[in-house]
Coordinates of C-alpha atoms and ligand atoms in Angstrom, one line a residue:
M293 CA 15.8 9.9 -9.4
T294 CA 18.3 7.7 -7.6
E295 CA 19.3 4.2 -8.8
N296 CA 17.9 2.5 -5.7
E297 CA 14.4 3.9 -6.3
T298 CA 14.1 2.3 -9.7
T299 CA 15.9 -1.0 -9.2
P300 CA 13.3 -3.5 -9.9
G301 CA 13.3 -6.8 -8.0
S302 CA 14.8 -9.7 -9.9
N303 CA 12.3 -11.5 -12.1
F304 CA 12.3 -13.7 -15.2
I305 CA 13.0 -10.7 -17.5
T306 CA 16.0 -9.4 -15.5
T307 CA 17.3 -13.0 -15.5
I308 CA 17.1 -13.1 -19.4
I309 CA 18.7 -9.6 -19.6
E310 CA 21.6 -10.6 -17.2
T311 CA 22.2 -13.7 -19.2
D312 CA 22.2 -11.8 -22.5
L313 CA 24.5 -9.1 -21.2
K314 CA 27.0 -11.7 -19.9
A315 CA 26.9 -13.6 -23.2
N316 CA 27.6 -10.3 -24.9
I317 CA 24.6 -10.6 -27.2
H318 CA 23.9 -7.2 -28.9
N319 CA 27.5 -6.3 -27.9
G320 CA 26.5 -6.1 -24.3
R321 CA 23.9 -3.4 -25.0
L322 CA 20.5 -3.1 -23.4
A323 CA 17.9 -1.0 -25.2
T324 CA 14.2 -1.1 -24.4
R325 CA 11.3 1.1 -25.3
F326 CA 7.8 2.1 -24.1
P327 CA 5.6 2.1 -27.2
P328 CA 2.1 3.7 -26.4
E329 CA -0.4 4.2 -29.1
P330 CA -1.6 7.8 -28.7
N331 CA -5.3 6.9 -28.8
G332 CA -6.0 7.6 -25.1
Y333 CA -4.5 8.5 -21.8
L334 CA -2.1 6.3 -19.9
H335 CA -3.5 4.2 -17.0
I336 CA -2.0 2.3 -14.1
G337 CA -1.4 -0.7 -16.3
H338 CA 0.8 1.3 -18.5
A339 CA 2.7 2.4 -15.4
K340 CA 3.7 -1.2 -14.9
S341 CA 5.2 -1.3 -18.4
I342 CA 6.8 2.1 -18.0
C343 CA 8.4 1.1 -14.7
L344 CA 9.6 -2.1 -16.2
N345 CA 11.1 -0.7 -19.4
F346 CA 12.7 2.4 -17.9
G347 CA 13.5 0.5 -14.7
V348 CA 15.6 -2.2 -16.4
A349 CA 17.3 0.4 -18.6
N350 CA 18.3 2.4 -15.4
T351 CA 19.5 -0.7 -13.6
Y352 CA 21.6 -2.2 -16.4
N353 CA 23.0 1.0 -17.7
G354 CA 20.9 0.7 -20.9
T355 CA 18.5 3.1 -22.6
C356 CA 14.8 3.3 -22.9
N357 CA 13.1 5.0 -25.8
L358 CA 9.7 6.6 -25.8
R359 CA 8.1 5.7 -29.1
F360 CA 4.6 6.6 -30.2
D361 CA 3.1 3.7 -32.1
D362 CA 1.0 6.1 -34.2
T363 CA -0.1 4.1 -37.2
N364 CA -3.9 4.4 -36.9
P365 CA -4.8 8.0 -37.9
T366 CA -8.5 7.6 -37.3
K367 CA -8.1 7.2 -33.5
E368 CA -5.1 9.2 -32.6
D369 CA -4.5 12.7 -31.5
V370 CA -1.8 15.1 -30.4
E371 CA -3.7 15.7 -27.2
Y372 CA -2.9 12.2 -26.3
V373 CA 0.8 12.5 -27.3
D374 CA 1.3 15.5 -25.0
A375 CA -0.6 13.9 -22.1
I376 CA 1.5 10.7 -22.4
M377 CA 4.7 12.6 -22.3
E378 CA 3.6 14.5 -19.3
D379 CA 2.6 11.4 -17.5
V380 CA 5.8 9.5 -18.2
R381 CA 7.8 12.4 -16.9
W382 CA 5.6 12.8 -13.9
L383 CA 6.2 9.1 -13.0
G384 CA 9.9 10.1 -12.8
F385 CA 11.3 8.7 -16.1
D386 CA 13.3 10.4 -18.8
W387 CA 13.8 9.4 -22.4
D388 CA 16.5 12.2 -22.9
D389 CA 16.6 12.8 -26.7
R390 CA 15.1 9.4 -27.5
L391 CA 11.6 10.4 -28.5
Y392 CA 10.4 8.5 -31.6
Y393 CA 7.3 8.1 -33.7
A394 CA 6.5 5.1 -35.8
S395 CA 5.2 7.5 -38.3
D396 CA 8.7 8.8 -38.8
Y397 CA 9.5 5.4 -40.3
F398 CA 6.7 5.3 -42.8
E399 CA 9.1 5.7 -45.8
Q400 CA 11.5 3.0 -44.4
L401 CA 8.6 0.7 -43.7
F402 CA 7.3 1.1 -47.2
A403 CA 10.7 0.1 -48.5
Y404 CA 10.7 -3.0 -46.3
A405 CA 7.3 -3.9 -47.7
V406 CA 8.7 -3.6 -51.2
Q407 CA 11.5 -6.0 -50.2
L408 CA 8.9 -8.5 -49.2
I409 CA 7.0 -8.1 -52.5
Q410 CA 10.2 -8.5 -54.4
A411 CA 11.0 -11.7 -52.6
G412 CA 7.5 -13.1 -53.4
K413 CA 6.6 -12.8 -49.7
A414 CA 3.8 -10.2 -49.9
Y415 CA 0.9 -9.6 -52.3
V416 CA -1.8 -7.1 -53.0
D417 CA -5.2 -8.7 -52.2
D418 CA -8.5 -7.4 -53.7
L419 CA -10.7 -9.4 -51.2
S420 CA -12.8 -7.3 -48.9
A421 CA -12.2 -7.4 -45.1
D422 CA -15.2 -9.7 -44.8
E423 CA -14.0 -12.1 -47.4
I424 CA -10.5 -12.2 -45.9
R425 CA -12.1 -13.2 -42.6
Q426 CA -14.1 -15.9 -44.3
H427 CA -11.0 -17.3 -46.0
R428 CA -9.0 -17.4 -42.7
G429 CA -10.3 -20.8 -41.5
T430 CA -10.5 -21.7 -37.8
L431 CA -8.3 -23.3 -35.2
T432 CA -9.3 -26.7 -36.5
E433 CA -9.6 -25.9 -40.2
P434 CA -7.0 -24.5 -42.6
G435 CA -7.8 -21.3 -44.4
M436 CA -8.2 -20.8 -48.2
D437 CA -5.9 -19.1 -50.5
S438 CA -7.1 -15.8 -51.9
P439 CA -7.5 -15.9 -55.7
W440 CA -5.1 -12.9 -55.8
R441 CA -2.3 -14.7 -53.9
N442 CA -0.3 -15.6 -57.0
R443 CA 0.0 -12.3 -58.6
S444 CA 3.4 -11.6 -60.2
V445 CA 6.0 -9.5 -58.4
E446 CA 5.6 -6.8 -61.1
E447 CA 1.8 -6.6 -60.7
N448 CA 2.1 -6.5 -56.9
L449 CA 4.7 -3.7 -57.1
S450 CA 2.6 -1.7 -59.4
L451 CA -0.6 -2.2 -57.4
F452 CA 1.2 -1.3 -54.1
Q453 CA 2.6 1.9 -55.7
G454 CA -1.0 2.6 -56.8
M455 CA -2.2 2.1 -53.3
R456 CA 0.3 4.6 -52.1
A457 CA -0.6 7.0 -54.8
G458 CA -4.2 7.0 -53.8
D459 CA -5.5 5.3 -56.9
F460 CA -7.9 3.0 -54.9
E461 CA -10.6 3.4 -52.4
D462 CA -10.5 2.6 -48.6
G463 CA -10.9 -1.1 -48.1
S464 CA -10.7 -2.0 -51.7
R465 CA -7.2 -3.6 -51.5
V466 CA -4.7 -4.5 -48.8
L467 CA -1.1 -5.7 -48.8
R468 CA -0.7 -9.1 -47.2
A469 CA 2.3 -11.2 -46.2
R470 CA 2.4 -14.5 -48.2
I471 CA 3.1 -17.0 -45.5
D472 CA 0.8 -20.0 -45.2
M473 CA -3.0 -20.2 -45.1
A474 CA -2.8 -23.5 -43.3
H475 CA -0.5 -22.3 -40.5
P476 CA -1.5 -23.6 -37.1
N477 CA -1.1 -20.0 -35.7
L478 CA -3.9 -18.0 -37.3
I479 CA -1.9 -14.8 -37.1
M480 CA 0.4 -16.4 -39.7
R481 CA -2.3 -17.0 -42.3
D482 CA -1.2 -14.2 -44.6
P483 CA -1.6 -11.3 -42.2
T484 CA -2.5 -7.9 -43.5
L485 CA 0.5 -5.5 -43.6
Y486 CA -1.0 -2.4 -45.1
R487 CA -4.4 -1.0 -45.6
I488 CA -5.8 2.1 -47.3
R489 CA -7.1 4.9 -45.1
K490 CA -7.6 8.2 -46.8
T491 CA -7.4 10.0 -43.4
R492 CA -5.2 12.8 -42.3
H493 CA -2.5 11.8 -39.9
H494 CA -1.7 14.1 -36.9
R495 CA 2.0 14.1 -37.9
T496 CA 2.3 13.1 -41.5
G497 CA -0.7 15.1 -42.7
D498 CA -1.9 13.9 -46.1
T499 CA 1.4 12.5 -47.2
W500 CA 0.2 8.9 -46.8
C501 CA -3.1 7.2 -47.5
I502 CA -1.8 3.7 -46.7
Y503 CA -0.9 2.8 -43.2
P504 CA 1.1 -0.1 -41.9
M505 CA -0.5 -2.6 -39.4
Y506 CA 0.8 -3.0 -35.9
D507 CA 2.5 -6.4 -36.4
F508 CA 4.5 -5.1 -39.4
T509 CA 5.3 -1.7 -37.8
H510 CA 6.2 -2.8 -34.3
C511 CA 9.0 -5.3 -35.0
L512 CA 10.6 -3.0 -37.7
S513 CA 10.4 0.1 -35.4
D514 CA 12.1 -1.9 -32.7
S515 CA 14.8 -3.0 -35.2
I516 CA 15.3 0.4 -36.6
E517 CA 15.9 1.8 -33.1
G518 CA 18.3 -1.0 -32.2
I519 CA 16.0 -2.3 -29.4
T520 CA 17.5 -5.4 -27.8
H521 CA 14.6 -6.6 -25.6
S522 CA 11.1 -5.8 -26.7
L523 CA 8.9 -6.3 -23.7
C524 CA 5.2 -6.6 -24.2
T525 CA 2.1 -8.0 -22.6
L526 CA 1.0 -11.7 -22.9
E527 CA -1.7 -11.1 -25.5
F528 CA 1.1 -10.7 -28.0
E529 CA 2.5 -14.1 -27.4
N530 CA 1.0 -15.5 -30.7
N531 CA 2.2 -12.4 -32.6
R532 CA 5.9 -13.2 -31.7
T533 CA 6.0 -15.7 -34.6
L534 CA 5.1 -12.9 -37.0
Y535 CA 7.4 -10.5 -35.3
D536 CA 10.3 -12.9 -36.0
W537 CA 9.1 -13.8 -39.5
V538 CA 9.0 -10.2 -40.6
L539 CA 12.5 -9.5 -39.3
D540 CA 13.8 -12.7 -40.8
N541 CA 12.4 -11.9 -44.2
V542 CA 13.6 -8.3 -44.8
D543 CA 17.1 -7.0 -44.6
A544 CA 17.0 -5.8 -41.0
T545 CA 20.2 -5.3 -39.1
C546 CA 19.0 -5.8 -35.6
H547 CA 16.7 -8.6 -34.4
P548 CA 15.3 -7.7 -31.0
Q549 CA 13.9 -10.4 -28.7
Q550 CA 10.2 -10.1 -27.9
I551 CA 9.5 -11.2 -24.3
E552 CA 5.9 -11.3 -22.9
F553 CA 4.8 -10.6 -19.4
A554 CA 1.4 -10.6 -17.7
R555 CA -0.5 -7.3 -18.0
L556 CA -1.8 -5.7 -14.8
N557 CA -5.4 -6.3 -14.0
L558 CA -6.8 -4.5 -10.9
S559 CA -9.9 -5.4 -9.0
Y560 CA -12.8 -2.9 -9.1
T561 CA -11.2 -1.3 -12.1
V562 CA -11.3 -1.5 -15.9
L563 CA -8.0 -1.0 -17.7
S564 CA -8.8 -0.9 -21.3
K565 CA -8.5 2.3 -23.2
R566 CA -11.5 1.5 -25.2
K567 CA -13.6 1.3 -22.1
L568 CA -12.0 4.3 -20.4
I569 CA -12.8 6.3 -23.6
Q570 CA -16.4 5.3 -23.3
L571 CA -16.6 6.4 -19.7
V572 CA -15.3 9.8 -20.7
E573 CA -17.3 10.2 -23.9
E574 CA -20.5 9.0 -22.5
G575 CA -20.2 11.3 -19.5
F576 CA -20.0 8.6 -16.7
V577 CA -17.0 10.5 -15.4
D578 CA -15.8 14.1 -15.6
G579 CA -12.9 13.6 -18.1
W580 CA -9.8 11.5 -18.3
D581 CA -8.4 13.1 -15.2
D582 CA -11.5 12.5 -13.1
P583 CA -10.0 11.4 -9.7
R584 CA -12.1 8.2 -10.0
M585 CA -10.3 7.1 -13.1
P586 CA -7.4 4.6 -13.1
T587 CA -5.5 6.9 -15.5
I588 CA -2.2 8.3 -14.4
C589 CA -3.6 11.9 -14.6
G590 CA -6.7 10.7 -12.6
L591 CA -4.6 9.2 -9.9
R592 CA -2.4 12.3 -9.9
R593 CA -5.4 14.5 -9.4
R594 CA -6.7 12.1 -6.7
G595 CA -3.5 12.7 -4.8
Y596 CA -1.4 9.6 -5.7
T597 CA 2.3 10.3 -5.8
P598 CA 4.8 9.0 -8.4
E599 CA 6.7 7.3 -5.5
A600 CA 3.6 5.3 -4.5
I601 CA 2.9 4.2 -8.0
R602 CA 6.5 3.1 -8.6
S603 CA 6.5 1.3 -5.3
F604 CA 3.2 -0.4 -6.3
C605 CA 4.7 -1.5 -9.6
D606 CA 7.7 -2.9 -7.8
R607 CA 5.5 -4.8 -5.4
I608 CA 3.3 -6.5 -7.9
G609 CA 6.3 -8.0 -9.5
L610 CA 6.4 -9.6 -12.9
A611 CA 4.8 -12.9 -13.9
K612 CA 4.2 -14.9 -17.0
R613 CA 0.6 -15.7 -16.1
D614 CA -2.3 -13.3 -15.9
S615 CA -3.8 -12.5 -12.5
V616 CA -5.8 -9.8 -10.8
V617 CA -4.1 -7.5 -8.3
D618 CA -6.3 -6.4 -5.4
V619 CA -6.9 -2.6 -5.7
A620 CA -6.4 -2.6 -1.9
L621 CA -2.7 -3.0 -2.5
L622 CA -2.6 0.2 -4.5
E623 CA -4.5 2.0 -1.7
Y624 CA -2.1 0.5 0.8
T625 CA 0.9 1.8 -1.1
I626 CA -0.3 5.4 -1.2
R627 CA -1.2 5.3 2.5
E628 CA 2.2 4.0 3.3
D629 CA 3.8 6.8 1.4
L630 CA 1.6 9.6 2.7
N631 CA 1.8 8.3 6.3
K632 CA 5.5 9.3 6.3
R633 CA 5.1 12.6 4.4
A634 CA 1.7 14.1 4.9
P635 CA 1.2 16.7 7.6
R636 CA -1.7 16.0 9.9
V637 CA -4.3 18.6 10.3
M638 CA -7.9 18.8 11.5
G639 CA -10.8 19.1 9.1
V640 CA -14.5 18.6 10.0
L641 CA -16.3 17.3 7.0
R642 CA -19.9 17.2 8.4
P643 CA -19.9 19.9 11.0
L644 CA -21.9 20.0 14.2
K645 CA -21.6 23.2 16.2
V646 CA -20.5 23.0 19.9
V647 CA -20.7 25.9 22.3
I648 CA -18.5 25.6 25.3
E649 CA -20.5 27.5 27.9
N650 CA -17.8 28.0 30.5
Y651 CA -15.3 29.3 28.0
P652 CA -15.2 33.1 28.0
E653 CA -16.6 34.8 24.9
G654 CA -13.9 36.6 22.9
Q655 CA -11.1 34.5 24.3
M656 CA -8.8 32.3 22.3
D657 CA -6.2 29.7 23.2
E658 CA -3.4 28.8 20.9
L659 CA -2.7 25.1 21.3
E660 CA 0.3 23.2 20.1
A661 CA -0.3 20.4 17.6
V662 CA 2.2 17.9 16.2
N663 CA 2.5 18.1 12.4
N664 CA 3.4 14.5 11.8
P665 CA 4.2 12.1 14.6
E666 CA 5.8 9.8 12.0
D667 CA 8.2 12.6 11.0
P668 CA 10.3 14.1 13.8
N669 CA 11.4 17.0 11.5
A670 CA 7.9 18.0 10.7
G671 CA 7.6 20.2 13.8
V672 CA 4.6 21.7 15.5
R673 CA 2.0 24.4 14.8
K674 CA -0.5 26.5 16.8
V675 CA -4.2 25.7 16.5
P676 CA -6.7 28.3 17.7
F677 CA -9.4 27.2 20.2
S678 CA -12.4 29.3 21.1
R679 CA -15.9 29.2 22.6
E680 CA -17.6 27.9 19.5
I681 CA -16.1 24.9 17.7
Y682 CA -17.2 22.3 15.2
I683 CA -17.0 18.6 15.6
E684 CA -17.9 15.8 13.2
R685 CA -21.6 15.1 13.3
D686 CA -20.9 11.3 13.4
D687 CA -19.0 11.8 16.7
F688 CA -22.1 12.5 18.6
M689 CA -25.0 10.2 19.4
E690 CA -28.0 11.2 21.5
N691 CA -28.6 7.6 22.5
P692 CA -25.2 5.9 22.0
P693 CA -25.2 2.1 21.7
K694 CA -22.8 0.1 23.8
K695 CA -19.7 0.2 21.7
F696 CA -20.0 3.9 20.8
Y697 CA -17.4 5.7 23.0
R698 CA -17.6 9.2 21.5
L699 CA -19.7 12.1 22.6
G700 CA -23.2 11.7 24.1
P701 CA -25.3 13.6 26.7
G702 CA -23.3 13.7 29.9
R703 CA -20.2 12.2 28.4
E704 CA -16.7 13.5 28.6
V705 CA -14.2 13.2 25.6
R706 CA -10.9 14.7 24.7
L707 CA -10.6 17.3 22.0
R708 CA -7.4 16.6 20.2
Y709 CA -4.5 18.8 21.5
A710 CA -7.0 20.8 23.5
F711 CA -9.2 20.0 26.5
F712 CA -11.6 17.5 27.9
V713 CA -15.2 18.5 27.3
T714 CA -18.5 17.2 28.7
C715 CA -21.8 17.4 26.8
T716 CA -24.4 19.2 29.0
D717 CA -27.2 19.9 26.5
V718 CA -28.5 19.0 23.1
I719 CA -30.3 21.6 21.0
K720 CA -32.6 20.4 18.3
D721 CA -34.5 21.9 15.4
Q722 CA -38.0 22.4 16.6
T723 CA -39.7 21.1 13.5
T724 CA -37.4 18.3 12.3
G725 CA -35.9 17.2 15.6
E726 CA -32.5 17.1 14.1
V727 CA -29.6 17.9 16.5
I728 CA -28.2 21.3 15.5
E729 CA -26.0 22.2 18.3
L730 CA -24.4 20.9 21.5
R731 CA -23.7 22.7 24.7
C732 CA -20.6 21.5 26.6
T733 CA -18.3 22.5 29.4
Y734 CA -14.6 22.2 29.3
D735 CA -12.1 21.5 32.1
P736 CA -9.3 24.2 31.9
T737 CA -6.9 21.9 33.8
T738 CA -6.8 19.4 30.9
R739 CA -5.1 21.9 28.5
G740 CA -3.0 19.9 26.0
G741 CA -5.2 16.8 26.4
D742 CA -4.4 15.2 29.8
A743 CA -6.1 15.4 33.1
P744 CA -3.8 16.2 36.1
D745 CA -5.9 13.9 38.3
G746 CA -5.2 11.0 35.9
R747 CA -8.8 10.5 34.8
K748 CA -9.3 8.9 31.4
V749 CA -11.7 9.4 28.6
K750 CA -12.5 6.9 26.0
A751 CA -12.4 9.0 22.8
T752 CA -10.4 11.8 21.2
L753 CA -12.2 13.9 18.6
H754 CA -10.9 16.3 16.0
W755 CA -12.5 19.8 15.9
V756 CA -12.1 23.2 14.4
S757 CA -12.7 26.6 16.0
A758 CA -15.8 28.1 14.3
A759 CA -14.5 31.7 14.2
H760 CA -11.2 30.6 12.6
A761 CA -12.4 27.9 10.3
V762 CA -11.7 27.8 6.6
D763 CA -14.7 26.9 4.6
A764 CA -14.0 24.2 2.0
E765 CA -15.6 21.8 -0.4
V766 CA -14.4 18.2 0.0
R767 CA -14.9 15.5 -2.5
L768 CA -14.9 12.0 -1.1
Y769 CA -13.9 9.4 -3.7
D770 CA -14.4 5.7 -3.6
R771 CA -13.8 2.9 -6.1
L772 CA -15.3 3.5 -9.5
F773 CA -16.9 0.1 -9.7
S774 CA -18.9 -1.8 -7.1
K775 CA -18.1 -5.2 -8.5
A776 CA -14.6 -6.8 -8.1
N777 CA -14.5 -7.9 -11.7
P778 CA -16.5 -5.4 -13.7
D779 CA -15.4 -7.0 -17.0
E780 CA -17.0 -10.4 -16.1
K781 CA -19.8 -11.3 -18.4
E782 CA -23.2 -11.2 -16.8
A783 CA -26.6 -11.7 -18.6
D784 CA -27.2 -8.5 -20.7
K785 CA -25.0 -6.4 -18.4
T786 CA -21.8 -4.6 -19.2
Y787 CA -19.2 -3.0 -17.0
K788 CA -21.2 0.2 -17.2
D789 CA -23.9 -1.4 -15.1
F790 CA -21.4 -1.9 -12.3
L791 CA -20.4 1.7 -11.9
N792 CA -20.4 2.6 -8.2
P793 CA -23.0 5.4 -7.6
E794 CA -21.2 6.2 -4.4
A795 CA -17.8 6.7 -6.0
L796 CA -18.2 10.4 -5.5
E797 CA -19.8 12.3 -2.6
V798 CA -19.4 16.1 -2.6
L799 CA -19.5 17.9 0.8
R800 CA -19.8 21.7 0.5
D801 CA -19.9 22.8 4.1
C802 CA -16.6 21.5 5.5
K803 CA -14.7 23.4 8.2
L804 CA -10.9 23.2 8.1
E805 CA -8.1 24.4 10.4
P806 CA -7.0 27.9 9.5
C807 CA -3.5 26.8 8.5
L808 CA -5.1 25.4 5.3
A809 CA -6.3 28.9 4.1
D810 CA -3.5 29.2 1.6
A811 CA -3.1 25.5 0.6
G812 CA -2.7 25.5 -3.1
P813 CA -2.5 22.8 -5.8
G814 CA 0.0 20.2 -4.9
Y815 CA -0.7 20.4 -1.2
F816 CA -1.5 17.1 0.5
C817 CA -2.3 16.3 4.1
Q818 CA -4.0 13.9 6.4
F819 CA -7.3 15.1 8.0
E820 CA -7.0 13.3 11.3
R821 CA -9.2 10.3 11.4
M822 CA -10.7 11.1 8.0
G823 CA -8.1 10.1 5.5
Y824 CA -5.5 11.6 3.2
F825 CA -6.5 14.6 1.1
C826 CA -5.1 16.9 -1.5
V827 CA -6.0 20.2 -3.0
D828 CA -7.8 19.7 -6.3
T829 CA -5.7 21.1 -9.2
K830 CA -8.6 22.1 -11.4
D831 CA -11.4 23.5 -9.3
S832 CA -9.7 24.8 -6.1
Q833 CA -9.5 28.6 -5.8
P834 CA -7.6 30.8 -3.4
G835 CA -10.0 31.4 -0.5
V836 CA -12.4 28.6 -1.7
P837 CA -10.4 25.5 -1.5
V838 CA -11.5 22.1 -2.9
F839 CA -10.0 19.0 -1.4
N840 CA -10.1 15.5 -2.8
R841 CA -9.9 12.5 -0.6
T842 CA -7.1 10.3 -1.9
V843 CA -7.8 7.4 0.4
T844 CA -9.3 6.6 3.7
L845 CA -7.3 5.7 6.8
R846 CA -7.7 2.0 7.4
D847 CA -8.3 1.2 11.0
A848 CA -8.0 4.9 11.9
W849 CA -10.6 4.6 14.5
A850 CA -9.1 1.5 16.1
K851 CA -5.7 3.2 16.4
L852 CA -7.1 6.2 18.1
Q853 CA -9.0 4.1 20.5
K854 CA -5.8 2.5 21.6
K855 CA -4.1 5.8 22.2
S856 CA -6.7 7.3 24.4
Ligands
ATP1195 P1 -5.3 -1.0 -23.7 O1 -5.5 -2.5 -23.5 O2 -5.6 -0.2 -22.4 O3 -6.0 -0.4 -24.9 P2 -2.9 -1.0 -25.2 O4 -2.1 -2.2 -25.0 O5 -3.7 -1.0 -26.4 O6 -3.8 -0.8 -23.8 P3 -0.8 0.7 -25.8 O7 -0.7 2.2 -25.9 O8 -0.6 -0.1 -27.0 O9 -2.1 0.3 -25.1 O10 0.2 0.2 -24.7 C1 1.6 0.6 -24.6 C2 2.3 -0.4 -23.8 O11 1.8 -0.6 -22.5 C3 2.3 -1.8 -24.5 O12 3.6 -2.3 -24.5 C4 1.3 -2.6 -23.6 O13 1.7 -3.9 -23.7 C5 1.5 -2.0 -22.2 N1 0.3 -2.1 -21.5 C6 -0.9 -1.8 -21.8 N2 -1.8 -2.2 -20.8 C7 -1.1 -2.8 -19.9 C8 -1.4 -3.4 -18.6 N3 -2.7 -3.5 -18.2 N4 -0.4 -3.9 -17.9 C9 0.9 -3.8 -18.3 N5 1.2 -3.3 -19.5 C10 0.3 -2.7 -20.3
MG1196 MG1 -1.9 -1.7 -28.0

């Protein structure tokens, strides 16, 4: 990728970085990292962090590591590790040879913990998790010291070795920092550093049965890797004191600066891995890459491009206060990108057959269509026209109200790139009364879409020749939630109660232009007037294409009205 594409706008973090680089702190080096926990797939919120960390590294000639924060073996899996790497690469970022795992540091971390014990700054506590909670105190009351807080260094060392050796059961003991049970910041009230978990780890196997906690692991991993600026989301603001305490109390060579920024929240979306996992596991969606999901792989399958996601992350900027970004901005960004790049073709999603009675049977016209008016290099193609065509069911009304300008009995409209047609007859199902076919006549002098006598029509419709049409399944996607803030507490309701039942509509009888016969995975286009679509990467088969709607066209109808 080119520099320009990744240069983030200036913000409070780039200001800090520039100041530090000028002052030659860390010898003028910039090193960041993206530290996902492999306990789920990445979502659009992670993209913000990825674009920030890799983006500033690119801009200021620094480096950005990919580090798996894999310290919780009960929730983590290689499936997630692989998916995360694929997603970061797909977004357009590269960690070169700087792929790290916190689990690779387990031995070093253990040695750092021993340092703390030796300095009288950590102790083995026999209280249960519940008791520790009860001893913690509150924002207004100090906590209480554990009866085990004053164990000797020797006893602590021996117990900690015993913990490592597997001598004790899960939950029977922990290692805690010995800081201050009356500290105004609750996180500093003797935080747990290690716990016993006799669980196999996806990388270290059965080597370890004690695992370090996030607050202990993260700062030391940053330090070991020589990170200069450790960028994280606001909820870690209170943890910064502990981050600094750990680094100040062990013999660490590098002390990175933790800087917090506001996480991305999106309207009509949940961005918590815990909740996204529930949607997958409880079958509300069809996997992590369901195109309704705000995951990177879901967005990819939906037809979002890495360019659009990066541009979205640039646009939302970086703030120090939490806010909610309107999902319409994300939709706008993909429209803007696809508008320039997506070829325009015709696809009829809910077909209504039209027979053009004065068009000779067996004849075919090849009409010239512009591939993308926004892109002069996109060229033109031929579209076949014949006696029987399909139009969109919604483009006809038997008794059109005042503002409906499309087809109705006796009305004349333009068929895009083709001819003017006039509706002469309406054929209905005898029993249901449903309109099943229209009869029209066409005006051969209007070939290409203009009448030589200068007469105007009020609407232009898309269409597909029946004999040449490609049959396809089309999946129309909409927002996953019907409530702007699905996380908001409401009497005995959870976010799951606000799932949008109309987020997916499957249409199985769609008729597409013949040029789409061979469209394979990765192909994207605009179906004129209907939105942007892409070929589904999982379910599409040669000859039986499945298209996903990425996003609708805003004001599509208004624009076409103006042109005609
Ligand atoms: P979640 O809240 O979805 O469970 P997490 O913070 O637990 O996310 P991690 O794998 O720990 O997930 O996140 C890796 C990095 O991505 C962290 O630095 C985290 O701060 C950042 N991140 C996670 N969610 C967001 C978000 N919504 N906006 C910006 N950055 C985020
Ligand atoms: Mg986390």
